[in-house]
C-alpha cells in the first residue's frame, strides 16, 4: 500500500510510533524481547499505534537492492508474526510514504551542522569503521521526520536512540517557533527501561546485535530448533559453577538467567533458588526449551506469511 497510512479509526487517542531497520536477514530475540513485545502490548493500551519498517534508513549501509527488498519483507512478516496486528496498528514501509524524505529535507534545514555533528551514534559507527555516506549523517533528521509526520506523542525505543529523540524535539520546537505554534506535536521519549537487554552469547559483555554480533552470538527468530539449541549450549559462561545473577562478574550466566526470566515469567531471585546445586548445563537445557517454545511457533507463522505474497 502506497501513501500515508490511514488512521485505524477516527481516533483521538495519543499516538505511538516506532520503527526498526531491516539491516539483517532476521530479527533476533533481543529485538523481540526488548522492543517488539512492548509494541504488541501498547496495542492493547489507550494509544493509536503506528509501526513501520525503516527501509530508507537501511540505505545508510550499502546493501544489494535484492537483499534489502527481501529483508524489508521479512521484517514486516516478523512484526506480524510477533503480534503486531494490522487491524489494530497502522503497519507500513517507510519507502511507501514520500512525505518522510520530503519532511526530512525541512528537518535538515532546521538543524545546525554543529548539532548534527554531535550525534554519538554517527560518531560510533564511523569509529567502528563504517565508511559514512551523507545519509548516515542526516539519518537523525529522517528519523525526526518519521516521528513528526504522524503527530506521535510517544516513541518507544531503546536507550541508544535517546539522543535522536532529543534532536527530534528540538526540530519540532524550532519548526513551531519559526512557522507558527500549534504546528507539530513535540514527542516524548518512551524509553523502554524495564525491558530486557539481551547480550551476545559469545561476548556477553556486549549486546546481541544483528549488525555486529557473530552468528553464534545471535538467537535469530528464523533459526531452526537445532541451531538455537547448539548456540545456547555453546554460550560463553565462566569457570565457576554457581548459578547467580551478577551481570558484572558473571555476564554469560546472567544473560541466560535474564532470557529464562523474561520467557518463563519467573523472577531472577526465584531462579537462583531453584538452580541451587544445579550446573550450567541444566540452566542451558531449560533456556533451550523456553527459547524453542517461543521461536518455533513464531517461525511457523513467519513462514506462512512469507508464503503468501498478498
Ligand atoms: P536495532 O536492531 O539496534 O535497530 O534495534 C531495533 C530495536 O530492538 C530497538 O528498539 C532496540 O532497542 C531493540 N534491541 C536491539 N538489540 C537489543 C538487545 N540486544 N536487547 C534488547 N533490545 C534490543
Ligand atoms: N533509528 C531507529 C533504530 O535504529 C529506527 C528508527 C527509524 C525509528 N525511524 C524511527 C525508531 C522513528 C522510532 C521512530 O532503532
Tab-separated table of C-alpha atoms and ligand atoms in Angstrom:
chain	number	residue	atom	x	y	z
A	1	UNK	CA	0.000	0.000	0.000
A	2	UNK	CA	1.452	3.344	-1.023
A	3	UNK	CA	0.808	6.711	0.511
A	4	UNK	CA	0.152	7.826	4.056
A	5	UNK	CA	-1.388	5.033	6.129
A	6	UNK	CA	-4.914	5.894	7.148
A	7	UNK	CA	-5.593	6.030	10.876
A	8	UNK	CA	-7.355	2.891	12.070
A	9	UNK	CA	-10.377	4.859	13.251
A	10	UNK	CA	-11.321	8.470	13.750
A	11	UNK	CA	-9.350	8.049	16.964
A	12	UNK	CA	-8.202	10.960	19.078
A	13	UNK	CA	-6.017	8.794	21.334
A	14	UNK	CA	-2.359	9.795	21.738
A	15	UNK	CA	-0.224	8.247	19.067
A	16	UNK	CA	2.656	5.839	19.488
A	17	UNK	CA	5.091	5.387	16.616
A	18	UNK	CA	8.185	3.255	16.215
A	19	UNK	CA	10.260	1.585	13.533
A	20	UNK	CA	13.106	-0.859	13.006
A	21	UNK	CA	15.655	-1.032	10.241
A	22	UNK	CA	15.745	-4.152	8.051
A	23	UNK	CA	19.528	-4.425	8.284
A	24	UNK	CA	19.845	-8.206	8.730
A	25	UNK	CA	18.160	-11.337	7.409
A	26	UNK	CA	16.148	-11.808	10.573
A	27	UNK	CA	15.331	-10.042	13.819
A	28	UNK	CA	16.890	-11.637	16.910
A	29	UNK	CA	15.480	-12.437	20.312
A	30	UNK	CA	16.830	-9.120	21.670
A	31	UNK	CA	14.721	-7.158	19.162
A	32	UNK	CA	11.772	-9.353	20.123
A	33	UNK	CA	12.058	-9.156	23.916
A	34	UNK	CA	13.458	-5.612	24.008
A	35	UNK	CA	11.145	-3.956	21.510
A	36	UNK	CA	8.518	-5.995	19.682
A	37	UNK	CA	6.883	-7.416	22.814
A	38	UNK	CA	6.341	-3.841	24.014
A	39	UNK	CA	4.950	-2.694	20.687
A	40	UNK	CA	2.421	-5.506	20.861
A	41	UNK	CA	1.451	-4.650	24.455
A	42	UNK	CA	0.918	-0.995	23.551
A	43	UNK	CA	-1.746	-2.025	21.018
A	44	UNK	CA	-3.930	-3.048	23.963
A	45	UNK	CA	-3.498	0.260	25.762
A	46	UNK	CA	-5.134	3.620	25.151
A	47	UNK	CA	-2.989	4.610	22.179
A	48	UNK	CA	-3.228	4.676	18.437
A	49	UNK	CA	-0.166	2.728	17.250
A	50	UNK	CA	1.950	3.195	14.109
A	51	UNK	CA	4.786	0.773	13.319
A	52	UNK	CA	6.962	0.753	10.234
A	53	UNK	CA	9.959	-0.834	8.531
A	54	UNK	CA	12.674	1.834	8.253
A	55	UNK	CA	13.991	0.684	4.885
A	56	UNK	CA	15.149	4.177	3.855
A	57	UNK	CA	17.323	4.301	6.961
A	58	UNK	CA	18.763	0.938	5.920
A	59	UNK	CA	20.174	2.616	2.777
A	60	UNK	CA	22.790	4.234	5.024
A	61	UNK	CA	24.518	0.826	4.896
A	62	UNK	CA	25.311	-0.088	1.273
A	63	UNK	CA	23.229	-3.210	0.558
A	64	UNK	CA	22.361	-5.130	-2.586
A	65	UNK	CA	18.828	-3.987	-3.618
A	66	UNK	CA	17.515	-7.579	-3.838
A	67	UNK	CA	18.784	-8.292	-0.352
A	68	UNK	CA	17.260	-5.129	1.063
A	69	UNK	CA	13.908	-5.909	-0.580
A	70	UNK	CA	13.988	-9.410	0.923
A	71	UNK	CA	14.946	-8.128	4.371
A	72	UNK	CA	12.223	-5.487	4.267
A	73	UNK	CA	9.591	-8.122	3.556
A	74	UNK	CA	10.940	-10.471	6.234
A	75	UNK	CA	10.966	-7.692	8.822
A	76	UNK	CA	7.336	-6.813	8.081
A	77	UNK	CA	6.389	-10.524	8.344
A	78	UNK	CA	8.259	-10.759	11.647
A	79	UNK	CA	6.404	-7.755	13.077
A	80	UNK	CA	3.118	-9.518	12.284
A	81	UNK	CA	4.347	-12.931	13.459
A	82	UNK	CA	5.389	-11.267	16.726
A	83	UNK	CA	1.887	-9.923	17.283
A	84	UNK	CA	1.652	-6.535	15.556
A	85	UNK	CA	-1.924	-6.690	14.337
A	86	UNK	CA	-2.598	-4.780	11.118
A	87	UNK	CA	-6.239	-4.449	12.172
A	88	UNK	CA	-5.226	-2.547	15.302
A	89	UNK	CA	-1.973	-0.848	14.238
A	90	UNK	CA	-1.014	1.058	11.118
A	91	UNK	CA	1.819	-1.033	9.697
A	92	UNK	CA	3.755	0.346	6.742
A	93	UNK	CA	7.011	0.701	4.837
A	94	UNK	CA	8.861	3.977	5.177
A	95	UNK	CA	9.677	3.995	1.444
A	96	UNK	CA	5.962	3.887	0.548
A	97	UNK	CA	5.367	7.298	2.085
A	98	UNK	CA	7.140	10.004	0.087
A	99	UNK	CA	6.339	12.553	2.783
A	100	UNK	CA	9.087	11.061	5.003
A	101	UNK	CA	12.020	12.263	2.855
A	102	UNK	CA	10.056	15.403	1.991
A	103	UNK	CA	9.714	16.462	5.616
A	104	UNK	CA	13.270	15.236	6.294
A	105	UNK	CA	14.520	17.981	3.978
A	106	UNK	CA	12.743	20.602	6.063
A	107	UNK	CA	14.196	18.980	9.213
A	108	UNK	CA	17.686	19.153	7.662
A	109	UNK	CA	17.237	22.855	7.099
A	110	UNK	CA	16.142	23.372	10.704
A	111	UNK	CA	19.221	21.616	12.130
A	112	UNK	CA	22.590	23.257	12.602
A	113	UNK	CA	25.597	21.416	11.269
A	114	UNK	CA	27.077	21.610	14.777
A	115	UNK	CA	24.169	19.772	16.392
A	116	UNK	CA	24.096	17.088	13.698
A	117	UNK	CA	27.830	16.651	14.176
A	118	UNK	CA	27.328	15.839	17.884
A	119	UNK	CA	25.235	12.701	17.283
A	120	UNK	CA	27.026	9.894	19.103
A	121	UNK	CA	25.568	7.070	17.002
A	122	UNK	CA	27.097	8.611	13.873
A	123	UNK	CA	30.447	9.007	15.608
A	124	UNK	CA	30.326	5.434	16.965
A	125	UNK	CA	29.521	3.943	13.574
A	126	UNK	CA	32.365	5.854	11.952
A	127	UNK	CA	34.725	4.898	14.795
A	128	UNK	CA	33.772	1.241	14.210
A	129	UNK	CA	34.925	1.552	10.610
A	130	UNK	CA	31.715	2.274	8.684
A	131	UNK	CA	32.627	4.437	5.685
A	132	UNK	CA	29.848	7.013	6.095
A	133	UNK	CA	27.663	8.312	3.283
A	134	UNK	CA	25.898	11.662	3.738
A	135	UNK	CA	22.697	9.747	4.502
A	136	UNK	CA	24.284	8.339	7.651
A	137	UNK	CA	24.985	11.907	8.731
A	138	UNK	CA	21.429	13.108	8.079
A	139	UNK	CA	19.846	9.904	9.477
A	140	UNK	CA	18.547	11.648	12.660
A	141	UNK	CA	16.668	14.241	10.608
A	142	UNK	CA	14.922	11.490	8.611
A	143	UNK	CA	14.056	9.852	11.932
A	144	UNK	CA	12.681	13.203	13.156
A	145	UNK	CA	10.508	13.394	10.031
A	146	UNK	CA	9.274	9.808	10.608
A	147	UNK	CA	8.025	10.869	14.006
A	148	UNK	CA	6.785	14.413	13.365
A	149	UNK	CA	4.801	13.451	10.281
A	150	UNK	CA	2.382	11.418	12.411
A	151	UNK	CA	1.984	13.776	15.395
A	152	UNK	CA	3.381	10.945	17.516
A	153	UNK	CA	3.149	11.746	21.220
A	154	UNK	CA	5.344	8.836	22.380
A	155	UNK	CA	8.148	6.967	20.672
A	156	UNK	CA	9.123	3.649	22.275
A	157	UNK	CA	12.810	2.993	21.603
A	158	UNK	CA	15.875	1.687	23.402
A	159	UNK	CA	18.253	3.889	25.357
A	160	UNK	CA	20.589	4.141	22.339
A	161	UNK	CA	18.002	6.250	20.487
A	162	UNK	CA	17.540	8.860	23.232
A	163	UNK	CA	19.736	11.473	21.535
A	164	UNK	CA	17.794	11.071	18.289
A	165	UNK	CA	14.596	11.828	20.162
A	166	UNK	CA	16.120	14.893	21.723
A	167	UNK	CA	17.092	16.280	18.318
A	168	UNK	CA	13.556	15.472	17.113
A	169	UNK	CA	12.096	17.538	19.955
A	170	UNK	CA	14.465	20.429	19.162
A	171	UNK	CA	13.498	20.343	15.495
A	172	UNK	CA	9.771	20.306	16.350
A	173	UNK	CA	10.177	23.287	18.668
A	174	UNK	CA	12.183	25.193	16.060
A	175	UNK	CA	9.597	24.386	13.419
A	176	UNK	CA	6.802	25.649	15.672
A	177	UNK	CA	8.578	28.860	16.597
A	178	UNK	CA	9.540	29.591	13.007
A	179	UNK	CA	6.364	28.518	11.241
A	180	UNK	CA	3.780	29.026	13.961
A	181	UNK	CA	2.805	27.481	17.294
A	182	UNK	CA	0.493	24.509	17.331
A	183	UNK	CA	2.115	23.076	14.213
A	184	UNK	CA	3.948	19.918	15.211
A	185	UNK	CA	3.463	17.708	18.264
A	186	UNK	CA	6.676	17.656	20.333
A	187	UNK	CA	7.128	13.947	21.090
A	188	UNK	CA	8.067	12.465	24.448
A	189	UNK	CA	10.625	9.690	24.565
A	190	UNK	CA	9.230	6.439	25.871
A	191	UNK	CA	12.499	4.772	26.727
A	192	UNK	CA	11.894	1.107	27.343
A	193	UNK	CA	13.784	0.868	30.620
A	194	UNK	CA	12.237	-2.137	32.268
A	195	UNK	CA	12.590	-4.141	29.085
A	196	UNK	CA	15.259	-6.768	28.880
A	197	UNK	CA	18.597	-6.090	27.278
A	198	UNK	CA	19.839	-9.338	25.787
A	199	UNK	CA	23.567	-9.860	25.408
A	200	UNK	CA	25.659	-11.579	22.728
A	201	UNK	CA	26.016	-15.305	23.598
A	202	UNK	CA	29.702	-15.377	22.613
A	203	UNK	CA	30.647	-11.992	24.096
A	204	UNK	CA	28.136	-11.417	26.894
A	205	UNK	CA	29.508	-8.003	27.870
A	206	UNK	CA	28.177	-6.569	24.584
A	207	UNK	CA	24.553	-6.507	23.441
A	208	UNK	CA	23.183	-9.009	20.968
A	209	UNK	CA	23.279	-7.037	17.720
A	210	UNK	CA	22.154	-8.026	14.235
A	211	UNK	CA	24.875	-5.909	12.689
A	212	UNK	CA	27.900	-6.576	14.945
A	213	UNK	CA	27.395	-9.952	16.684
A	214	UNK	CA	28.698	-13.130	15.033
A	215	UNK	CA	26.016	-15.664	14.056
A	216	UNK	CA	26.902	-17.843	17.069
A	217	UNK	CA	26.181	-14.914	19.378
A	218	UNK	CA	22.673	-14.360	17.971
A	219	UNK	CA	19.411	-16.176	18.581
A	220	UNK	CA	17.588	-15.381	15.353
A	221	UNK	CA	13.828	-15.587	15.068
A	222	UNK	CA	14.396	-17.550	11.856
A	223	UNK	CA	16.771	-20.146	13.403
A	224	UNK	CA	15.730	-23.814	13.339
A	225	UNK	CA	15.350	-25.511	16.739
A	226	UNK	CA	18.634	-27.401	16.336
A	227	UNK	CA	20.541	-24.186	15.674
A	228	UNK	CA	19.024	-22.474	18.672
A	229	UNK	CA	19.955	-25.474	20.826
A	230	UNK	CA	23.536	-25.516	19.549
A	231	UNK	CA	24.054	-21.807	20.119
A	232	UNK	CA	22.612	-21.835	23.635
A	233	UNK	CA	24.530	-24.962	24.698
A	234	UNK	CA	27.750	-23.284	23.426
A	235	UNK	CA	27.019	-19.918	25.090
A	236	UNK	CA	30.029	-18.479	26.932
A	237	UNK	CA	29.731	-18.735	30.729
A	238	UNK	CA	32.624	-18.752	33.246
A	239	UNK	CA	34.836	-21.203	35.127
A	240	UNK	CA	32.767	-21.200	38.320
A	241	UNK	CA	29.774	-23.452	38.847
A	242	UNK	CA	27.341	-21.285	40.790
A	243	UNK	CA	24.180	-20.050	39.037
A	244	UNK	CA	23.808	-16.477	40.246
A	245	UNK	CA	22.670	-13.177	38.678
A	246	UNK	CA	25.756	-10.928	38.701
A	247	UNK	CA	25.983	-9.101	35.339
A	248	UNK	CA	29.435	-7.643	36.048
A	249	UNK	CA	31.135	-10.788	37.363
A	250	UNK	CA	29.141	-13.413	35.533
A	251	UNK	CA	27.777	-11.811	32.336
A	252	UNK	CA	27.202	-15.079	30.446
A	253	UNK	CA	25.248	-16.854	33.191
A	254	UNK	CA	23.357	-13.635	33.972
A	255	UNK	CA	22.314	-13.293	30.335
A	256	UNK	CA	20.943	-16.864	30.341
A	257	UNK	CA	19.063	-16.107	33.563
A	258	UNK	CA	17.567	-12.950	32.037
A	259	UNK	CA	16.408	-14.820	28.926
A	260	UNK	CA	14.907	-17.536	31.178
A	261	UNK	CA	13.262	-14.973	33.423
A	262	UNK	CA	11.599	-12.979	30.644
A	263	UNK	CA	10.369	-16.063	28.814
A	264	UNK	CA	9.215	-18.029	31.873
A	265	UNK	CA	7.954	-15.039	33.850
A	266	UNK	CA	9.959	-16.241	36.878
A	267	UNK	CA	11.864	-13.683	38.978
A	268	UNK	CA	15.676	-13.800	38.983
A	269	UNK	CA	15.899	-14.495	42.727
A	270	UNK	CA	13.474	-17.359	42.455
A	271	UNK	CA	15.512	-18.771	39.577
A	272	UNK	CA	18.706	-18.560	41.645
A	273	UNK	CA	16.984	-20.514	44.424
A	274	UNK	CA	15.608	-23.156	42.112
A	275	UNK	CA	19.008	-23.726	40.444
A	276	UNK	CA	20.929	-24.091	43.726
A	277	UNK	CA	23.043	-27.246	43.405
A	278	UNK	CA	22.486	-27.460	39.622
A	279	UNK	CA	25.112	-26.960	36.898
A	280	UNK	CA	25.224	-24.590	33.929
A	281	UNK	CA	24.164	-27.478	31.659
A	282	UNK	CA	20.806	-27.712	33.456
A	283	UNK	CA	20.193	-23.982	33.084
A	284	UNK	CA	21.128	-24.088	29.400
A	285	UNK	CA	18.792	-27.023	28.714
A	286	UNK	CA	15.899	-25.124	30.270
A	287	UNK	CA	16.748	-21.988	28.295
A	288	UNK	CA	16.736	-24.098	25.103
A	289	UNK	CA	13.214	-25.332	25.934
A	290	UNK	CA	11.945	-21.822	26.585
A	291	UNK	CA	13.565	-20.220	23.523
A	292	UNK	CA	12.448	-23.022	21.196
A	293	UNK	CA	8.950	-22.803	22.691
A	294	UNK	CA	8.805	-19.125	21.718
A	295	UNK	CA	10.681	-19.119	18.430
A	296	UNK	CA	9.239	-22.291	16.826
A	297	UNK	CA	5.619	-21.027	16.600
A	298	UNK	CA	6.945	-17.621	15.578
A	299	UNK	CA	8.990	-19.211	12.771
A	300	UNK	CA	5.989	-21.188	11.525
A	301	UNK	CA	3.783	-18.092	11.451
A	302	UNK	CA	6.504	-16.165	9.629
A	303	UNK	CA	6.823	-18.910	7.006
A	304	UNK	CA	3.046	-18.849	6.418
A	305	UNK	CA	3.093	-15.091	5.980
A	306	UNK	CA	6.076	-15.139	3.628
A	307	UNK	CA	4.468	-17.861	1.512
A	308	UNK	CA	1.548	-15.518	0.827
A	309	UNK	CA	2.598	-12.677	-1.477
A	310	UNK	CA	-0.544	-10.682	-0.644
B	1	LIG	P1	18.367	-2.335	16.228
B	1	LIG	O1	18.435	-3.748	15.768
B	1	LIG	O2	19.562	-1.928	17.036
B	1	LIG	O3	17.999	-1.360	15.161
B	1	LIG	O4	17.185	-2.283	17.286
B	1	LIG	C1	15.810	-2.416	16.985
B	1	LIG	C2	15.064	-2.412	18.307
B	1	LIG	O5	15.399	-3.567	19.095
B	1	LIG	C3	15.376	-1.189	19.179
B	1	LIG	O6	14.192	-0.772	19.842
B	1	LIG	C4	16.375	-1.721	20.181
B	1	LIG	O7	16.358	-1.010	21.396
B	1	LIG	C5	15.953	-3.183	20.352
B	1	LIG	N1	17.139	-4.040	20.615
B	1	LIG	C6	18.166	-4.257	19.768
B	1	LIG	N2	19.074	-5.107	20.299
B	1	LIG	C7	18.617	-5.435	21.536
B	1	LIG	C8	19.094	-6.289	22.589
B	1	LIG	N3	20.224	-6.981	22.475
B	1	LIG	N4	18.359	-6.400	23.709
B	1	LIG	C9	17.203	-5.715	23.828
B	1	LIG	N5	16.683	-4.901	22.883
B	1	LIG	C10	17.368	-4.761	21.744
B	2	LIG	N1	16.793	4.607	14.347
B	2	LIG	C1	15.945	3.559	14.868
B	2	LIG	C2	16.806	2.350	15.272
B	2	LIG	O1	17.858	2.144	14.713
B	2	LIG	C3	14.937	3.125	13.839
B	2	LIG	C4	14.013	4.234	13.510
B	2	LIG	C5	13.972	4.972	12.360
B	2	LIG	C6	12.978	4.766	14.352
B	2	LIG	N2	12.987	5.916	12.418
B	2	LIG	C7	12.374	5.819	13.626
B	2	LIG	C8	12.544	4.449	15.631
B	2	LIG	C9	11.333	6.573	14.181
B	2	LIG	C10	11.489	5.195	16.173
B	2	LIG	C11	10.896	6.248	15.457
B	2	LIG	O2	16.400	1.571	16.127
